Amino acid sequence: MISLAGRDILNAWGKFVFTGAGLGLLIGVTLTMAGLYRGMVDDGKVLLDNSGADLWVVQKDTLGPYAESSSIPDDTWRSILTMPGVAEAVNVTYLTMQVSNTRRDVRVMVAGISADGPGAAGWPPQLVAGRQITRGHYEAVADITTGFKLGDVLSIRRNQYTVVGLTSRIVSSSGDPMVFIPLKDAQEAQFLKDNDAIRMQRRRTRSNPAFNRPDAPGLLDEVIDSQSGSSNVNAVLVRIRPGFTSQEVAEPIRRWQRLTVYDRAQMEAILVGKLIAASARQIGLFLAILSVVTATIVAFIIYTLTLDKIREIAVLKLIGARNRTIAGMILKQALILGLIGFAVGKITSTFAAPYFPKHVLMVPTDSLLGLLCVMVLCALSCIAAIRVALKIDPAQAIG
C-alpha cells in the first residue's frame, strides 16, 4: 500500500511539491498567528515581572495603570507605606508616546521611576549596557529594540534626555519597548501643560470672579499654582512583607485609602482578558479561515489527482483490490501532502518570526497541536476523493 501511494506521488511529484509548498505557506502563517497571540500574552507577563510589584494601587474603579488611565496624588505612597504588611511603596507613571532622536522616531512606553534607586519596584531589573539612572533629571534607560544607543539624546515633550543605559526584553503589554526616566520628569511630560495652555488657563482663572475675592487675597495665586503643577502619578507599586498574603495587605488599602488594588493574578487577568481579548478573537477568526482554506486546497488537489487516475483505480479493482486498499492509498497521499506542507510551514514560520515587529513566541505544544490539526484536516479533506474512487466501475479499465 505504501508503494502504491509512493509510486503515484512520484508520477505527479510536481503537483505534490508545489501544492505542498503553497500549503506550507498557509500553515506557516497559521503558526505565526498563534505565535503572535502567545507573544502578546508573554509581553503582558513580562511587563508585570519587570515591574517587581506584588500589588498595584490605582485610582478607584479603574483598570489602571496599563488597561486604562489612572491618576492618584503623588503623596499617596506615604500612607500606603504605613499599612500592615507593606514592605515598599513607590510611585510610577506610564505614558505611551512617540520618542525621537536625530536618527529615528519610535513609539515607546515611557515609565517614570522613583528616586529609590536600582532594585526598587518599577526600575529596570537588568541592563545589557551602560548604567542605571543616577541623576534626578534628563537621563534615560531604553530597551535595545528602540534602536537607541548609549549617548543618544532623546526628545520627550519639551526636554532632552541622554541614554545612559540599555535593557533587553523590557516591553509594554502591547509590545512597545520601554524607556525609563526620573519620576519628576515623567510627571511633567504626562501631566504638565505646555506654556500656551498654562497662560490661557491663568487668563481664564484671573477673569473668574470666584477667585478674585477681597476676603481671600491669596486664593487666586493658590489656584494658579495648582493648575500649573504635576502632583499626580498613575499608580503605586507595592511589595509585601514576608508572611503576609496579597489579600491581607490589599483589603486595608481598599478600605481606608478608598483606592482600587490589584494583585498579580488580577492584573494578569486584566491584561489578557481585557487588552488582549479583542486581538485573540481576531487571531482566532484568522486561524479558522486559514483552516478552511487549507482543507479546501488539500481536498481540491487530492480530488484532482484521484480524477486523473480513474483508469488506474479501475484496474486495481479489476485485479481484486479491496475498497479499503484504494481508500488507504488516497488517505496516505493526503497525509503525506500534509506532512510536506507542515514541514515547509514550520521552517517558514521559524525563520520569519524574528523579522516581525511584534514579539512572536513559538511554543512546541502549539507546533504539535498544529501538526495534529493538519493531519486531521488532510484526512477529512480526502473523503470526497475516496467516495469518487469507490464508485468507479472496474469495467472502465477496459472501456
mmCIF file of N, CA, C and O in Angstrom, residues 274-320:
data_model
loop_
_atom_site.group_PDB
_atom_site.id
_atom_site.type_symbol
_atom_site.label_atom_id
_atom_site.label_comp_id
_atom_site.label_asym_id
_atom_site.label_seq_id
_atom_site.Cartn_x
_atom_site.Cartn_y
_atom_site.Cartn_z
ATOM 1 N N LYS A 274 -8.715 41.681 29.031
ATOM 2 C CA LYS A 274 -9.229 42.965 28.544
ATOM 3 C C LYS A 274 -8.439 43.475 27.345
ATOM 4 O O LYS A 274 -9.001 43.729 26.284
ATOM 5 N N LEU A 275 -7.130 43.630 27.519
ATOM 6 C CA LEU A 275 -6.330 44.221 26.451
ATOM 7 C C LEU A 275 -6.141 43.270 25.279
ATOM 8 O O LEU A 275 -6.157 43.690 24.115
ATOM 9 N N ILE A 276 -5.948 41.989 25.562
ATOM 10 C CA ILE A 276 -5.591 41.050 24.505
ATOM 11 C C ILE A 276 -6.817 40.312 23.972
ATOM 12 O O ILE A 276 -6.745 39.646 22.942
ATOM 13 N N ALA A 277 -7.970 40.447 24.640
ATOM 14 C CA ALA A 277 -9.142 39.662 24.262
ATOM 15 C C ALA A 277 -9.571 39.928 22.818
ATOM 16 O O ALA A 277 -9.840 38.992 22.056
ATOM 17 N N ALA A 278 -9.641 41.210 22.423
ATOM 18 C CA ALA A 278 -10.069 41.530 21.061
ATOM 19 C C ALA A 278 -9.089 40.982 20.028
ATOM 20 O O ALA A 278 -9.493 40.405 19.010
ATOM 21 N N SER A 279 -7.804 41.139 20.303
ATOM 22 C CA SER A 279 -6.795 40.600 19.386
ATOM 23 C C SER A 279 -6.874 39.081 19.319
ATOM 24 O O SER A 279 -6.688 38.491 18.248
ATOM 25 N N ALA A 280 -7.151 38.453 20.454
ATOM 26 C CA ALA A 280 -7.271 36.986 20.473
ATOM 27 C C ALA A 280 -8.440 36.529 19.612
ATOM 28 O O ALA A 280 -8.337 35.532 18.881
ATOM 29 N N ARG A 281 -9.557 37.247 19.676
ATOM 30 C CA ARG A 281 -10.702 36.883 18.837
ATOM 31 C C ARG A 281 -10.381 37.058 17.356
ATOM 32 O O ARG A 281 -10.783 36.233 16.521
ATOM 33 N N GLN A 282 -9.674 38.138 17.015
ATOM 34 C CA GLN A 282 -9.287 38.338 15.624
ATOM 35 C C GLN A 282 -8.361 37.231 15.144
ATOM 36 O O GLN A 282 -8.531 36.695 14.041
ATOM 37 N N ILE A 283 -7.386 36.887 15.972
ATOM 38 C CA ILE A 283 -6.459 35.819 15.592
ATOM 39 C C ILE A 283 -7.206 34.496 15.463
ATOM 40 O O ILE A 283 -6.959 33.709 14.538
ATOM 41 N N GLY A 284 -8.145 34.228 16.371
ATOM 42 C CA GLY A 284 -8.933 33.006 16.273
ATOM 43 C C GLY A 284 -9.737 32.938 14.989
ATOM 44 O O GLY A 284 -9.848 31.874 14.365
ATOM 45 N N LEU A 285 -10.303 34.086 14.568
ATOM 46 C CA LEU A 285 -11.051 34.123 13.312
ATOM 47 C C LEU A 285 -10.138 33.851 12.126
ATOM 48 O O LEU A 285 -10.491 33.089 11.206
ATOM 49 N N PHE A 286 -8.949 34.458 12.131
ATOM 50 C CA PHE A 286 -7.990 34.204 11.054
ATOM 51 C C PHE A 286 -7.581 32.732 11.016
ATOM 52 O O PHE A 286 -7.458 32.142 9.938
ATOM 53 N N LEU A 287 -7.365 32.138 12.176
ATOM 54 C CA LEU A 287 -6.991 30.730 12.226
ATOM 55 C C LEU A 287 -8.101 29.852 11.657
ATOM 56 O O LEU A 287 -7.841 28.876 10.945
ATOM 57 N N ALA A 288 -9.356 30.191 11.972
ATOM 58 C CA ALA A 288 -10.473 29.421 11.431
ATOM 59 C C ALA A 288 -10.544 29.543 9.911
ATOM 60 O O ALA A 288 -10.762 28.548 9.197
ATOM 61 N N ILE A 289 -10.358 30.763 9.411
ATOM 62 C CA ILE A 289 -10.387 30.973 7.959
ATOM 63 C C ILE A 289 -9.253 30.218 7.280
ATOM 64 O O ILE A 289 -9.446 29.557 6.246
ATOM 65 N N LEU A 290 -8.058 30.304 7.860
ATOM 66 C CA LEU A 290 -6.913 29.606 7.280
ATOM 67 C C LEU A 290 -7.116 28.093 7.312
ATOM 68 O O LEU A 290 -6.684 27.381 6.399
ATOM 69 N N SER A 291 -7.760 27.588 8.345
ATOM 70 C CA SER A 291 -8.029 26.154 8.412
ATOM 71 C C SER A 291 -8.972 25.719 7.298
ATOM 72 O O SER A 291 -8.771 24.677 6.654
ATOM 73 N N VAL A 292 -10.001 26.523 7.056
ATOM 74 C CA VAL A 292 -10.938 26.204 5.975
ATOM 75 C C VAL A 292 -10.232 26.250 4.625
ATOM 76 O O VAL A 292 -10.424 25.370 3.769
ATOM 77 N N VAL A 293 -9.406 27.279 4.422
ATOM 78 C CA VAL A 293 -8.672 27.388 3.163
ATOM 79 C C VAL A 293 -7.724 26.202 2.978
ATOM 80 O O VAL A 293 -7.614 25.633 1.880
ATOM 81 N N THR A 294 -7.030 25.836 4.057
ATOM 82 C CA THR A 294 -6.111 24.694 3.984
ATOM 83 C C THR A 294 -6.851 23.417 3.607
ATOM 84 O O THR A 294 -6.412 22.654 2.735
ATOM 85 N N ALA A 295 -7.965 23.171 4.287
ATOM 86 C CA ALA A 295 -8.742 21.970 3.985
ATOM 87 C C ALA A 295 -9.252 21.978 2.546
ATOM 88 O O ALA A 295 -9.269 20.938 1.866
ATOM 89 N N THR A 296 -9.660 23.147 2.064
ATOM 90 C CA THR A 296 -10.160 23.253 0.688
ATOM 91 C C THR A 296 -9.068 22.945 -0.324
ATOM 92 O O THR A 296 -9.291 22.233 -1.314
ATOM 93 N N ILE A 297 -7.874 23.481 -0.078
ATOM 94 C CA ILE A 297 -6.764 23.235 -1.008
ATOM 95 C C ILE A 297 -6.405 21.758 -1.053
ATOM 96 O O ILE A 297 -6.227 21.168 -2.130
ATOM 97 N N VAL A 298 -6.301 21.131 0.122
ATOM 98 C CA VAL A 298 -5.961 19.713 0.166
ATOM 99 C C VAL A 298 -7.043 18.890 -0.520
ATOM 100 O O VAL A 298 -6.759 17.966 -1.309
ATOM 101 N N ALA A 299 -8.314 19.206 -0.239
ATOM 102 C CA ALA A 299 -9.414 18.459 -0.857
ATOM 103 C C ALA A 299 -9.384 18.605 -2.376
ATOM 104 O O ALA A 299 -9.598 17.629 -3.116
ATOM 105 N N PHE A 300 -9.106 19.802 -2.852
ATOM 106 C CA PHE A 300 -9.101 20.040 -4.301
ATOM 107 C C PHE A 300 -7.976 19.263 -4.983
ATOM 108 O O PHE A 300 -8.196 18.607 -6.015
ATOM 109 N N ILE A 301 -6.778 19.333 -4.427
ATOM 110 C CA ILE A 301 -5.649 18.667 -5.095
ATOM 111 C C ILE A 301 -5.799 17.150 -5.045
ATOM 112 O O ILE A 301 -5.515 16.448 -6.035
ATOM 113 N N ILE A 302 -6.263 16.587 -3.913
ATOM 114 C CA ILE A 302 -6.453 15.138 -3.821
ATOM 115 C C ILE A 302 -7.586 14.690 -4.736
ATOM 116 O O ILE A 302 -7.496 13.644 -5.414
ATOM 117 N N TYR A 303 -8.627 15.482 -4.798
ATOM 118 C CA TYR A 303 -9.751 15.157 -5.688
ATOM 119 C C TYR A 303 -9.292 15.182 -7.149
ATOM 120 O O TYR A 303 -9.642 14.297 -7.946
ATOM 121 N N THR A 304 -8.494 16.183 -7.505
ATOM 122 C CA THR A 304 -7.990 16.278 -8.878
ATOM 123 C C THR A 304 -7.085 15.098 -9.218
ATOM 124 O O THR A 304 -7.182 14.510 -10.307
ATOM 125 N N LEU A 305 -6.194 14.749 -8.294
ATOM 126 C CA LEU A 305 -5.305 13.609 -8.533
ATOM 127 C C LEU A 305 -6.093 12.308 -8.664
ATOM 128 O O LEU A 305 -5.719 11.420 -9.446
ATOM 129 N N THR A 306 -7.172 12.193 -7.902
ATOM 130 C CA THR A 306 -7.994 10.988 -7.993
ATOM 131 C C THR A 306 -8.683 10.897 -9.358
ATOM 132 O O THR A 306 -8.737 9.828 -9.980
ATOM 133 N N LEU A 307 -9.216 12.020 -9.844
ATOM 134 C CA LEU A 307 -9.851 12.021 -11.165
ATOM 135 C C LEU A 307 -8.846 11.721 -12.274
ATOM 136 O O LEU A 307 -9.212 11.132 -13.305
ATOM 137 N N ASP A 308 -7.588 12.118 -12.070
ATOM 138 C CA ASP A 308 -6.568 11.878 -13.094
ATOM 139 C C ASP A 308 -6.205 10.395 -13.223
ATOM 140 O O ASP A 308 -5.599 9.992 -14.223
ATOM 141 N N LYS A 309 -6.526 9.597 -12.225
ATOM 142 C CA LYS A 309 -6.146 8.179 -12.280
ATOM 143 C C LYS A 309 -7.346 7.254 -12.121
ATOM 144 O O LYS A 309 -7.289 6.217 -11.464
ATOM 145 N N ILE A 310 -8.448 7.647 -12.760
ATOM 146 C CA ILE A 310 -9.655 6.809 -12.731
ATOM 147 C C ILE A 310 -9.387 5.428 -13.348
ATOM 148 O O ILE A 310 -9.773 4.392 -12.806
ATOM 149 N N ARG A 311 -8.692 5.417 -14.493
ATOM 150 C CA ARG A 311 -8.420 4.150 -15.156
ATOM 151 C C ARG A 311 -7.536 3.249 -14.280
ATOM 152 O O ARG A 311 -7.758 2.035 -14.177
ATOM 153 N N GLU A 312 -6.517 3.857 -13.635
ATOM 154 C CA GLU A 312 -5.625 3.063 -12.779
ATOM 155 C C GLU A 312 -6.390 2.448 -11.604
ATOM 156 O O GLU A 312 -6.158 1.291 -11.228
ATOM 157 N N ILE A 313 -7.304 3.244 -11.013
ATOM 158 C CA ILE A 313 -8.101 2.712 -9.902
ATOM 159 C C ILE A 313 -9.027 1.608 -10.390
ATOM 160 O O ILE A 313 -9.226 0.587 -9.698
ATOM 161 N N ALA A 314 -9.567 1.776 -11.592
ATOM 162 C CA ALA A 314 -10.418 0.718 -12.160
ATOM 163 C C ALA A 314 -9.629 -0.563 -12.363
ATOM 164 O O ALA A 314 -10.149 -1.677 -12.132
ATOM 165 N N VAL A 315 -8.374 -0.456 -12.814
ATOM 166 C CA VAL A 315 -7.529 -1.634 -12.987
ATOM 167 C C VAL A 315 -7.301 -2.327 -11.647
ATOM 168 O O VAL A 315 -7.343 -3.569 -11.547
ATOM 169 N N LEU A 316 -7.057 -1.534 -10.584
ATOM 170 C CA LEU A 316 -6.867 -2.111 -9.258
ATOM 171 C C LEU A 316 -8.100 -2.890 -8.821
ATOM 172 O O LEU A 316 -8.001 -3.995 -8.263
ATOM 173 N N LYS A 317 -9.267 -2.310 -9.090
ATOM 174 C CA LYS A 317 -10.488 -3.024 -8.727
ATOM 175 C C LYS A 317 -10.662 -4.293 -9.554
ATOM 176 O O LYS A 317 -11.137 -5.322 -9.065
ATOM 177 N N LEU A 318 -10.264 -4.216 -10.826
ATOM 178 C CA LEU A 318 -10.417 -5.354 -11.712
ATOM 179 C C LEU A 318 -9.557 -6.538 -11.269
ATOM 180 O O LEU A 318 -9.952 -7.699 -11.413
ATOM 181 N N ILE A 319 -8.386 -6.250 -10.726
ATOM 182 C CA ILE A 319 -7.496 -7.334 -10.295
ATOM 183 C C ILE A 319 -7.766 -7.760 -8.854
ATOM 184 O O ILE A 319 -7.019 -8.546 -8.278
ATOM 185 N N GLY A 320 -8.814 -7.178 -8.255
ATOM 186 C CA GLY A 320 -9.237 -7.651 -6.943
ATOM 187 C C GLY A 320 -8.851 -6.800 -5.760
ATOM 188 O O GLY A 320 -8.968 -7.255 -4.615
#
